[in-house]
Amino acid sequence: MAGPNSFYGPLDPAPDAGYTDAPPRMGFFTDTSVCIGCKACEVACKEWNAVPDDGFDLLGQSYDNTGSLSANTWRHVAFIEQPVPGGTERHEEKATGPQFLGMPGKDLPGREIDAPRTDFRWLMMSNVCKHCTHAACLDVCPTGSLFRTEFGTVVVQEDICNGCGYCVPACPYGVIDRREDDGRAWKCTLCYDRIGDGLTPACAKACPTESIQFGELDELRSRAQHRLEKLQEQGETSARLYGHDPEDGVGGDGAFFLLLDEPEVYGLPPAPVVTTRDLPSMYKRAGLAALAMVGAAVVAFAGGRR
């Protein structure tokens, strides 16, 4: 049965989608603590899926020239330069939020050659579609272009998409997007064509540090919990898991993360909720209101005839 936070979809989505002998649900676990920002995942994703380039745009956001997920960027590596909490007195006086500290170079104003190291850290994260358990994009798609695979992932069939765009505002993470040249919606497929043949998705295959890990979702969750406990034992008290909980507002994500700070620092919503959650009650109220209007019209008509 559907959970309280969804319009459609149980906690084991593949069988409900009609797969009687579904394989284990597959997904991603992205450990941001070992991401080095090499962008190999971005390149591998584009090469395998023939995703068009999104141009060379110097955004001025550290080393991030992609900006965000889009129809032409299915993997996005975020770079966040952040003062380390509890650093020197000079840094304790400053705000502890993300801060751009300049690109390395010899000609930067105020830069001292061989200056002492400052107390800041890099936060890097390879972001991707979450393949939600309760996927609002599936709920609102009128053509069936979006479908649930036997692995529990969510895929767009571009040859069926009519470009209505309903799925774009429905996504609580702002992942899915329409391509400007043809208007159709595009996003990560979790390499459906590869995993169907027993292969690892291109991004995870290319990751040199195994920051992106692919496998059975239950096993990944167990592995992530062990990794979290290890980091916390080592003093990384700000480490946390994001999107792993089946009881959250989207029923848990098929792609979840280990973060080293609050989700907002990485541009993630702190408490995402499937946007179609309230549709049943809205339809019920609308139906009752319509019946009340019909009843009032009948009474008024009958009274007028008398």
PDB file of N, CA and C in Angstrom, residues 29-34 213 219-245 256-262 266:
ATOM      1  N   PHE A  29      25.225   4.922  -3.644  1.00  0.00           N
ATOM      2  CA  PHE A  29      25.636   5.547  -2.387  1.00  0.00           C
ATOM      3  C   PHE A  29      26.854   6.403  -2.705  1.00  0.00           C
ATOM      4  N   THR A  30      26.722   7.716  -2.513  1.00  0.00           N
ATOM      5  CA  THR A  30      27.808   8.643  -2.802  1.00  0.00           C
ATOM      6  C   THR A  30      28.418   9.120  -1.496  1.00  0.00           C
ATOM      7  N   ASP A  31      29.659   8.738  -1.258  1.00  0.00           N
ATOM      8  CA  ASP A  31      30.396   9.117  -0.051  1.00  0.00           C
ATOM      9  C   ASP A  31      31.194  10.383  -0.368  1.00  0.00           C
ATOM     10  N   THR A  32      30.666  11.530   0.030  1.00  0.00           N
ATOM     11  CA  THR A  32      31.311  12.798  -0.324  1.00  0.00           C
ATOM     12  C   THR A  32      32.635  13.006   0.408  1.00  0.00           C
ATOM     13  N   SER A  33      32.888  12.223   1.466  1.00  0.00           N
ATOM     14  CA  SER A  33      34.117  12.422   2.237  1.00  0.00           C
ATOM     15  C   SER A  33      35.355  12.005   1.455  1.00  0.00           C
ATOM     16  N   VAL A  34      35.198  11.220   0.391  1.00  0.00           N
ATOM     17  CA  VAL A  34      36.350  10.789  -0.399  1.00  0.00           C
ATOM     18  C   VAL A  34      36.293  11.321  -1.827  1.00  0.00           C
ATOM     19  N   GLN A 213      29.303   4.643  -5.258  1.00  0.00           N
ATOM     20  CA  GLN A 213      29.222   3.191  -5.134  1.00  0.00           C
ATOM     21  C   GLN A 213      27.861   2.719  -5.622  1.00  0.00           C
ATOM     22  N   GLU A 219      22.075  -3.319   0.768  1.00  0.00           N
ATOM     23  CA  GLU A 219      23.473  -3.513   1.120  1.00  0.00           C
ATOM     24  C   GLU A 219      24.200  -2.177   1.184  1.00  0.00           C
ATOM     25  N   LEU A 220      23.867  -1.262   0.284  1.00  0.00           N
ATOM     26  CA  LEU A 220      24.485   0.067   0.295  1.00  0.00           C
ATOM     27  C   LEU A 220      24.120   0.823   1.574  1.00  0.00           C
ATOM     28  N   ARG A 221      22.896   0.685   2.016  1.00  0.00           N
ATOM     29  CA  ARG A 221      22.482   1.372   3.244  1.00  0.00           C
ATOM     30  C   ARG A 221      23.255   0.842   4.447  1.00  0.00           C
ATOM     31  N   SER A 222      23.465  -0.461   4.492  1.00  0.00           N
ATOM     32  CA  SER A 222      24.242  -1.047   5.572  1.00  0.00           C
ATOM     33  C   SER A 222      25.688  -0.568   5.513  1.00  0.00           C
ATOM     34  N   ARG A 223      26.249  -0.527   4.308  1.00  0.00           N
ATOM     35  CA  ARG A 223      27.613  -0.069   4.125  1.00  0.00           C
ATOM     36  C   ARG A 223      27.753   1.411   4.517  1.00  0.00           C
ATOM     37  N   ALA A 224      26.754   2.213   4.169  1.00  0.00           N
ATOM     38  CA  ALA A 224      26.795   3.640   4.483  1.00  0.00           C
ATOM     39  C   ALA A 224      26.730   3.879   5.982  1.00  0.00           C
ATOM     40  N   GLN A 225      25.910   3.090   6.686  1.00  0.00           N
ATOM     41  CA  GLN A 225      25.813   3.244   8.133  1.00  0.00           C
ATOM     42  C   GLN A 225      27.136   2.909   8.800  1.00  0.00           C
ATOM     43  N   HIS A 226      27.800   1.878   8.318  1.00  0.00           N
ATOM     44  CA  HIS A 226      29.113   1.502   8.864  1.00  0.00           C
ATOM     45  C   HIS A 226      30.127   2.612   8.612  1.00  0.00           C
ATOM     46  N   ARG A 227      30.115   3.185   7.427  1.00  0.00           N
ATOM     47  CA  ARG A 227      31.029   4.267   7.097  1.00  0.00           C
ATOM     48  C   ARG A 227      30.759   5.503   7.960  1.00  0.00           C
ATOM     49  N   LEU A 228      29.493   5.808   8.189  1.00  0.00           N
ATOM     50  CA  LEU A 228      29.133   6.951   9.034  1.00  0.00           C
ATOM     51  C   LEU A 228      29.651   6.758  10.449  1.00  0.00           C
ATOM     52  N   GLU A 229      29.452   5.582  11.004  1.00  0.00           N
ATOM     53  CA  GLU A 229      29.924   5.312  12.360  1.00  0.00           C
ATOM     54  C   GLU A 229      31.442   5.436  12.457  1.00  0.00           C
ATOM     55  N   LYS A 230      32.133   4.987  11.428  1.00  0.00           N
ATOM     56  CA  LYS A 230      33.592   5.068  11.427  1.00  0.00           C
ATOM     57  C   LYS A 230      34.055   6.518  11.406  1.00  0.00           C
ATOM     58  N   LEU A 231      33.430   7.348  10.578  1.00  0.00           N
ATOM     59  CA  LEU A 231      33.810   8.762  10.508  1.00  0.00           C
ATOM     60  C   LEU A 231      33.536   9.473  11.829  1.00  0.00           C
ATOM     61  N   GLN A 232      32.397   9.174  12.430  1.00  0.00           N
ATOM     62  CA  GLN A 232      32.064   9.818  13.702  1.00  0.00           C
ATOM     63  C   GLN A 232      33.017   9.394  14.807  1.00  0.00           C
ATOM     64  N   GLU A 233      33.459   8.143  14.782  1.00  0.00           N
ATOM     65  CA  GLU A 233      34.452   7.693  15.756  1.00  0.00           C
ATOM     66  C   GLU A 233      35.776   8.426  15.585  1.00  0.00           C
ATOM     67  N   GLN A 234      36.076   8.833  14.340  1.00  0.00           N
ATOM     68  CA  GLN A 234      37.306   9.546  14.055  1.00  0.00           C
ATOM     69  C   GLN A 234      37.192  11.045  14.326  1.00  0.00           C
ATOM     70  N   GLY A 235      36.033  11.481  14.841  1.00  0.00           N
ATOM     71  CA  GLY A 235      35.867  12.876  15.227  1.00  0.00           C
ATOM     72  C   GLY A 235      35.105  13.731  14.242  1.00  0.00           C
ATOM     73  N   GLU A 236      34.642  13.159  13.118  1.00  0.00           N
ATOM     74  CA  GLU A 236      33.879  13.926  12.126  1.00  0.00           C
ATOM     75  C   GLU A 236      32.411  13.923  12.558  1.00  0.00           C
ATOM     76  N   THR A 237      32.119  14.712  13.592  1.00  0.00           N
ATOM     77  CA  THR A 237      30.790  14.687  14.198  1.00  0.00           C
ATOM     78  C   THR A 237      29.708  15.285  13.315  1.00  0.00           C
ATOM     79  N   SER A 238      30.097  16.070  12.311  1.00  0.00           N
ATOM     80  CA  SER A 238      29.104  16.687  11.428  1.00  0.00           C
ATOM     81  C   SER A 238      28.669  15.754  10.306  1.00  0.00           C
ATOM     82  N   ALA A 239      29.286  14.581  10.186  1.00  0.00           N
ATOM     83  CA  ALA A 239      28.917  13.642   9.119  1.00  0.00           C
ATOM     84  C   ALA A 239      27.498  13.134   9.338  1.00  0.00           C
ATOM     85  N   ARG A 240      26.786  12.939   8.236  1.00  0.00           N
ATOM     86  CA  ARG A 240      25.390  12.482   8.311  1.00  0.00           C
ATOM     87  C   ARG A 240      25.011  11.817   6.990  1.00  0.00           C
ATOM     88  N   LEU A 241      23.976  10.977   7.033  1.00  0.00           N
ATOM     89  CA  LEU A 241      23.444  10.375   5.815  1.00  0.00           C
ATOM     90  C   LEU A 241      22.236  11.173   5.354  1.00  0.00           C
ATOM     91  N   TYR A 242      22.076  11.261   4.054  1.00  0.00           N
ATOM     92  CA  TYR A 242      20.982  12.039   3.467  1.00  0.00           C
ATOM     93  C   TYR A 242      20.286  11.200   2.406  1.00  0.00           C
ATOM     94  N   GLY A 243      18.963  11.042   2.553  1.00  0.00           N
ATOM     95  CA  GLY A 243      18.174  10.322   1.569  1.00  0.00           C
ATOM     96  C   GLY A 243      18.130   8.818   1.775  1.00  0.00           C
ATOM     97  N   HIS A 244      18.636   8.322   2.899  1.00  0.00           N
ATOM     98  CA  HIS A 244      18.705   6.880   3.126  1.00  0.00           C
ATOM     99  C   HIS A 244      17.492   6.331   3.861  1.00  0.00           C
ATOM    100  N   ASP A 245      16.700   7.189   4.487  1.00  0.00           N
ATOM    101  CA  ASP A 245      15.648   6.766   5.403  1.00  0.00           C
ATOM    102  C   ASP A 245      14.351   6.459   4.649  1.00  0.00           C
ATOM    103  N   PHE A 256      21.504   7.972  -2.496  1.00  0.00           N
ATOM    104  CA  PHE A 256      21.621   8.733  -1.257  1.00  0.00           C
ATOM    105  C   PHE A 256      23.082   9.066  -0.984  1.00  0.00           C
ATOM    106  N   PHE A 257      23.332   9.898   0.032  1.00  0.00           N
ATOM    107  CA  PHE A 257      24.640  10.514   0.199  1.00  0.00           C
ATOM    108  C   PHE A 257      25.104  10.493   1.652  1.00  0.00           C
ATOM    109  N   LEU A 258      26.413  10.478   1.828  1.00  0.00           N
ATOM    110  CA  LEU A 258      27.031  10.782   3.113  1.00  0.00           C
ATOM    111  C   LEU A 258      27.586  12.191   2.997  1.00  0.00           C
ATOM    112  N   LEU A 259      27.091  13.097   3.822  1.00  0.00           N
ATOM    113  CA  LEU A 259      27.482  14.507   3.786  1.00  0.00           C
ATOM    114  C   LEU A 259      28.317  14.855   5.011  1.00  0.00           C
ATOM    115  N   LEU A 260      29.107  15.905   4.894  1.00  0.00           N
ATOM    116  CA  LEU A 260      29.932  16.376   6.007  1.00  0.00           C
ATOM    117  C   LEU A 260      29.415  17.670   6.600  1.00  0.00           C
ATOM    118  N   ASP A 261      28.226  18.103   6.175  1.00  0.00           N
ATOM    119  CA  ASP A 261      27.619  19.323   6.717  1.00  0.00           C
ATOM    120  C   ASP A 261      26.131  19.261   6.430  1.00  0.00           C
ATOM    121  N   GLU A 262      25.419  20.339   6.769  1.00  0.00           N
ATOM    122  CA  GLU A 262      23.989  20.393   6.548  1.00  0.00           C
ATOM    123  C   GLU A 262      23.670  20.246   5.057  1.00  0.00           C
ATOM    124  N   TYR A 266      25.108  21.982   0.574  1.00  0.00           N
ATOM    125  CA  TYR A 266      25.321  21.335  -0.714  1.00  0.00           C
ATOM    126  C   TYR A 266      24.224  21.680  -1.726  1.00  0.00           C
TER     127      TYR A 266
END
